[in-house]
Short mmCIF file of C-alpha atoms in Angstrom, two decimals:
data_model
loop_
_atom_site.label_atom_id
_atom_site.label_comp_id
_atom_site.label_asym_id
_atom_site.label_seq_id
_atom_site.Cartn_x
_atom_site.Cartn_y
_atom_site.Cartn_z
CA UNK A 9 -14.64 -6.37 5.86
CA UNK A 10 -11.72 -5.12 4.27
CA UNK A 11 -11.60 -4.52 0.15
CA UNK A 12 -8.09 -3.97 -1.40
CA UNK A 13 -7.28 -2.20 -4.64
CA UNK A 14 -4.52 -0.65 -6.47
CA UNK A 15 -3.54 2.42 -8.50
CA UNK A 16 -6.31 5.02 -8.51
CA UNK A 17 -4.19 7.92 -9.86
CA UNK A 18 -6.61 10.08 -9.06
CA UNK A 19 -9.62 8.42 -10.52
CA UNK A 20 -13.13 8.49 -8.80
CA UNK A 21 -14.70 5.94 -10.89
CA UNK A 22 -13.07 3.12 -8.89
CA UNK A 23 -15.27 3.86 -6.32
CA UNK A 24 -18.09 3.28 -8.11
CA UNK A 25 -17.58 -0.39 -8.27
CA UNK A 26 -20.45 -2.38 -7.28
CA UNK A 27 -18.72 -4.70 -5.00
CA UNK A 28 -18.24 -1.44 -2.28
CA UNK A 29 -21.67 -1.29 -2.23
CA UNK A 30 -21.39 -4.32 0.33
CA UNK A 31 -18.83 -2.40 2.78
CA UNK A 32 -20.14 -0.77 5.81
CA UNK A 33 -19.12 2.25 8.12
CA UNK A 34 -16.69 0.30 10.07
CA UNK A 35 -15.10 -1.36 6.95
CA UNK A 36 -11.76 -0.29 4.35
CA UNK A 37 -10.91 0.28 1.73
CA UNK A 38 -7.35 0.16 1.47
CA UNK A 39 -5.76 1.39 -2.01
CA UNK A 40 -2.37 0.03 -2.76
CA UNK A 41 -0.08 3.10 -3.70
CA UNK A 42 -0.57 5.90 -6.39
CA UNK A 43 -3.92 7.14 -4.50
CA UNK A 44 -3.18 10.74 -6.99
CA UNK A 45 -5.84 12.59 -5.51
CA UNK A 46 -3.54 15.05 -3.83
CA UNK A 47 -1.23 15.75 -6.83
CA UNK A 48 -2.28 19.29 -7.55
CA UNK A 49 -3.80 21.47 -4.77
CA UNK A 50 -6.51 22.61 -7.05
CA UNK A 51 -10.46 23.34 -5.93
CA UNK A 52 -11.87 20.19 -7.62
CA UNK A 53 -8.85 17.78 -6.19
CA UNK A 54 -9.65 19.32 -2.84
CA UNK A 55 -14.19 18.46 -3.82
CA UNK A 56 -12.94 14.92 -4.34
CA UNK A 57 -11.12 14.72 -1.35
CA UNK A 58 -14.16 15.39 0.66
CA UNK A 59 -16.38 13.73 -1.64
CA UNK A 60 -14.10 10.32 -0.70
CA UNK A 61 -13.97 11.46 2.44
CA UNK A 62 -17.68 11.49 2.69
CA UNK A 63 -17.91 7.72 1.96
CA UNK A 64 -19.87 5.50 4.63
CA UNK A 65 -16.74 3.42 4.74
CA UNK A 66 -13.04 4.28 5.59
CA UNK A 67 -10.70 4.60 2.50
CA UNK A 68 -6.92 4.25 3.43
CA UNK A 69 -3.90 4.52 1.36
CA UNK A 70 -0.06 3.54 1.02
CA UNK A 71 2.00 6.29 -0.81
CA UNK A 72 3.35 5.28 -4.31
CA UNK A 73 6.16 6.25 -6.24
CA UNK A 74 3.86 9.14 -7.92
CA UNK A 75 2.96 11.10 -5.06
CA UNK A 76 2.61 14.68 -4.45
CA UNK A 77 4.85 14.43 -0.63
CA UNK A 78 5.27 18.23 -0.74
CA UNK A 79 1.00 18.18 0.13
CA UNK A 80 0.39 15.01 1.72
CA UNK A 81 3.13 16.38 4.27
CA UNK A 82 1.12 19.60 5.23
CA UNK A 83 -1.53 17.38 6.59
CA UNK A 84 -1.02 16.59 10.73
CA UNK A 85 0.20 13.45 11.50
CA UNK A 86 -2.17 11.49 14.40
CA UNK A 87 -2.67 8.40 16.25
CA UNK A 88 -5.60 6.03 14.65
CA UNK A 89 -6.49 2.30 15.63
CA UNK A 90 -3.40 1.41 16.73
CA UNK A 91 -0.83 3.40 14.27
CA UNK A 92 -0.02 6.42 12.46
CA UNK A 93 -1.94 8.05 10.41
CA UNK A 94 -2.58 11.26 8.30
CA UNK A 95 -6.26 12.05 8.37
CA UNK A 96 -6.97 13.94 5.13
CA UNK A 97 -10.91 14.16 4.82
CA UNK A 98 -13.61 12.73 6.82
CA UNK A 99 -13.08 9.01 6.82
CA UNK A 100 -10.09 9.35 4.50
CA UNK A 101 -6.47 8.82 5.54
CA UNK A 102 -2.89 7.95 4.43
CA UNK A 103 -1.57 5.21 6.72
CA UNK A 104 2.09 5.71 7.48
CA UNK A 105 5.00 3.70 6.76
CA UNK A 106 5.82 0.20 8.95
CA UNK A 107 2.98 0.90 10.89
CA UNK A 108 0.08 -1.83 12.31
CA UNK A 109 -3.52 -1.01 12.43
CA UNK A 110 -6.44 -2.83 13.64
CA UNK A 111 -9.02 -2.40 10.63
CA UNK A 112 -12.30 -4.31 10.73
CA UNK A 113 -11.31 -6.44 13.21
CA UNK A 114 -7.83 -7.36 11.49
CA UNK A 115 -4.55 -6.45 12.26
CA UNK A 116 -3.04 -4.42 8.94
CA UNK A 117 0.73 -3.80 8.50
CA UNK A 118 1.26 -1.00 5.86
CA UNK A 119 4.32 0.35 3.82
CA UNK A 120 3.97 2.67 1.21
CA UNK A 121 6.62 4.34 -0.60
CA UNK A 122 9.25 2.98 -3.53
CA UNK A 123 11.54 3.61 -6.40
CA UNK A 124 10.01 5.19 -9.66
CA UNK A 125 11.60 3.09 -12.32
CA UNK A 126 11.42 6.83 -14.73
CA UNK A 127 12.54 9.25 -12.45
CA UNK A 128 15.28 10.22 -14.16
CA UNK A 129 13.04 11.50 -16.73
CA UNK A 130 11.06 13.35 -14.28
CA UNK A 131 11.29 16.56 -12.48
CA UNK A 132 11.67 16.64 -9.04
CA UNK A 133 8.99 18.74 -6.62
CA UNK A 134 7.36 18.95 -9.98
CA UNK A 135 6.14 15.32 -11.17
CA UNK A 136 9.25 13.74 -8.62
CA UNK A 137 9.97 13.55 -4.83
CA UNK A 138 12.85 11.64 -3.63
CA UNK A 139 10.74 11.25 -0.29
CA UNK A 140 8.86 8.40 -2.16
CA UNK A 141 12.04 6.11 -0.72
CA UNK A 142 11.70 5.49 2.15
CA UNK A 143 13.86 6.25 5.15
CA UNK A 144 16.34 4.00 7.45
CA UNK A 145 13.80 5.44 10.24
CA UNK A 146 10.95 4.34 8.55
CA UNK A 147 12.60 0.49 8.08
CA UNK A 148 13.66 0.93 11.98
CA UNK A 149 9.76 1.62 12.68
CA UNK A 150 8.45 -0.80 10.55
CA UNK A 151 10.58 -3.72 12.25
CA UNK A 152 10.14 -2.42 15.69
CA UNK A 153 6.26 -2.38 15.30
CA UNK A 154 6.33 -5.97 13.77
CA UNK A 155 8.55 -7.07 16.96
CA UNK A 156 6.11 -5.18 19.36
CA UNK A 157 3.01 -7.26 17.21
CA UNK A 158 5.02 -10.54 17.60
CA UNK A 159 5.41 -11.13 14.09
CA UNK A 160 1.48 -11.64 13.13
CA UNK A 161 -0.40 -9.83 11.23
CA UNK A 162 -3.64 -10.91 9.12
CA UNK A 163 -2.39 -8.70 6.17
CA UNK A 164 0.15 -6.82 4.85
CA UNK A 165 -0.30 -3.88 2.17
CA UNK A 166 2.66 -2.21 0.35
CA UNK A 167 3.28 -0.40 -2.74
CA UNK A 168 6.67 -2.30 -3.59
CA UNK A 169 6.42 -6.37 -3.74
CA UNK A 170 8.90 -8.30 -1.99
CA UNK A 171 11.99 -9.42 -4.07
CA UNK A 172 10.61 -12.57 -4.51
CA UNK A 173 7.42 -11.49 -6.08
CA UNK A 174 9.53 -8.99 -7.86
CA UNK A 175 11.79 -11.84 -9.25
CA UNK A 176 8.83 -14.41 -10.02
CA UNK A 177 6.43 -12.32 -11.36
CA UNK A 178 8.56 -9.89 -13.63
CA UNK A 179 12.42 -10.84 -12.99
CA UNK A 180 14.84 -9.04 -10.81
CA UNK A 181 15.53 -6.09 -13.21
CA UNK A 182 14.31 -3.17 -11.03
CA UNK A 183 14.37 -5.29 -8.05
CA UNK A 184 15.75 -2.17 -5.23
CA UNK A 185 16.98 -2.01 -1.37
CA UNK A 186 13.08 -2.14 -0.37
CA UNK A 187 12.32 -5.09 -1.80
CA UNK A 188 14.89 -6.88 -0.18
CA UNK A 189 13.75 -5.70 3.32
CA UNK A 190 10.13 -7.11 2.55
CA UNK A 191 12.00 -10.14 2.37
CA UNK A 192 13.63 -10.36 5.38
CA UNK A 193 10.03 -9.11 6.70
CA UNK A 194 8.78 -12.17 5.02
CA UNK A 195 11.40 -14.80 6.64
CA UNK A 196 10.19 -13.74 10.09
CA UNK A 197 6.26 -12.88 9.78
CA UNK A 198 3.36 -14.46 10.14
CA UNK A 199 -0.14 -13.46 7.50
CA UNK A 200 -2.93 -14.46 5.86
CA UNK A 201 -2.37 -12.21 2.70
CA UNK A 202 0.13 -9.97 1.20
CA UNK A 203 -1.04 -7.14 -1.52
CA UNK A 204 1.22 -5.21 -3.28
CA UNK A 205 0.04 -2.58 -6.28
CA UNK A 206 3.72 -1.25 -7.95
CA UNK A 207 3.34 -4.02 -10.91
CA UNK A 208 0.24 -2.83 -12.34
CA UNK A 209 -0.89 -6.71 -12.92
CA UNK A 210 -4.06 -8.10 -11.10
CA UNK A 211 -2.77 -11.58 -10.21
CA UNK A 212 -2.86 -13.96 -7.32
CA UNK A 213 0.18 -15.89 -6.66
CA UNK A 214 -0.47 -18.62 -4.18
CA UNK A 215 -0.79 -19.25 -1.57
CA UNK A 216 -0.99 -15.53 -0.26
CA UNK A 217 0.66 -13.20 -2.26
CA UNK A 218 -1.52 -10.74 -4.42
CA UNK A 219 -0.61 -7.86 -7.04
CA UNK A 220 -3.70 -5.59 -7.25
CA UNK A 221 -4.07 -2.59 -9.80
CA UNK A 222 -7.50 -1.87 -10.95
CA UNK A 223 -9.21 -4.93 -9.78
CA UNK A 224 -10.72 -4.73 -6.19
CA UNK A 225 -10.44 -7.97 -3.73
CA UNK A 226 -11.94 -9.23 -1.01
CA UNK A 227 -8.92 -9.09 1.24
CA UNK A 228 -10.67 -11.65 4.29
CA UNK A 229 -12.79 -13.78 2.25
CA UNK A 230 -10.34 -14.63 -0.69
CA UNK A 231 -9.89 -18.43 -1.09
CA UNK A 232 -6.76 -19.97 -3.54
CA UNK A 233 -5.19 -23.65 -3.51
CA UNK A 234 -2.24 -23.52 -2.18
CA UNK A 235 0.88 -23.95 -4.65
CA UNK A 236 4.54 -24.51 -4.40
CA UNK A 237 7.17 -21.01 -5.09
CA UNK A 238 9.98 -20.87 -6.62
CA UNK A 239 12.98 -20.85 -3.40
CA UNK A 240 14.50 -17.29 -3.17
CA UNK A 241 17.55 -16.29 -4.35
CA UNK A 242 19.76 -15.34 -2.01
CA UNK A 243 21.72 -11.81 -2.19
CA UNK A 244 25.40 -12.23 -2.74
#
């Protein structure tokens, strides 16, 4: 079984929700950008990160636009279930950028990363990293492993929405270069669910499209009636 959430900026309580109490050792949790437990290198951040770590299930994370990159990038990179991975603690791990995963017995294609909407406000290698945008490499990898998967996945987890979740569910102010590739993902791929946490709203937009922040879903047992989008607006 695979449970999906979204911003925990560093928060423990989330995983004190009584619906984990249901997931088992070969289960996920998979948090949607903005994990913030490795934001300041200190002794308790690096307690929590065990203490998660320690959990009988496996917690995995996309990177968000508030990410401390300077520490996630001292941990090794390694091969897990299929993809890339950074194992941080125990049963803890960042998955990587436009890589797929087998998780639970589903296939999982994750992209973290995206555009802070303040940054110019913030201070970079402080509260800032301009790693959070992701790399031509990283869109290469992402397509490649999608091609090498056939186009089918069960789900999809990214920090950043496609455009046209983007344009429906806020408008297309802030709408960036990564958005746009998760639509031209979208035109080609096959899924059962798509969960995206940069929006901060907790909102299911049929028939398979889901913004999670600090609500936690049932990613394989979810059930909506299907309804018509809005058509996509085409880039000029």
């Amino acid at each position: 079984m695979i449970y999906i959430t979204g911003d925990t900026h560093g928060d423990f309580s989330r995983f004190k929700d009584p619906k984990l109490r249901k997931l088992g050792k070969n289960d996920a949790l998979i948090i949607c950008g903005d994990f913030g437990f490795i934001w300041d290198g200190s002794p308790n951040e690096a307690k929590l990160l065990k203490k998660i770590g320690k959990l009988r299930y496996n917690v995995l994370f996309v990177e968000g636009s508030h990410e401390n990159y300077d520490l996630l990038e001292k941990y090794d990179v390694s091969e897990w279930n299929g993809g890339k991975t950074r194992l941080i603690s125990g049963k803890l791990r960042q998955l990587m950028r436009g890589q797929v995963y087998e998780i639970a017995e589903k296939t999982v294609f994750a992209f973290g990363g995206g555009r802070s909407d303040d940054s110019a406000d913030l201070d970079e290698g402080r509260n800032w990293w301009r790693r959070e945008i992701p790399s031509d490499d990283e869109f290469k990898a992402g397509t490649e492993n999608l091609e090498k998967a056939g186009y089918k996945v069960d789900f999809v987890v990214t920090y950043e929405p496609p455009a046209r979740m983007q344009e429906f569910l806020v408008g297309s102010d802030g709408k960036n270069h990564i958005n746009v590739y998760f639509s031209e993902i979208f035109e080609k791929l096959d899924f059962k669910g798509w969960f995206f946490g940069k929006l901060h709203l907790n909102k299911t937009v049929p028939p398979k499209y889901y913004a999670v922040y600090d609500g936690i879903v049932p990613a394989d047992t979810t059930k909506i009636k299907k309804k018509k989008l809005p058509k996509e607006k085409k880039e000029k």
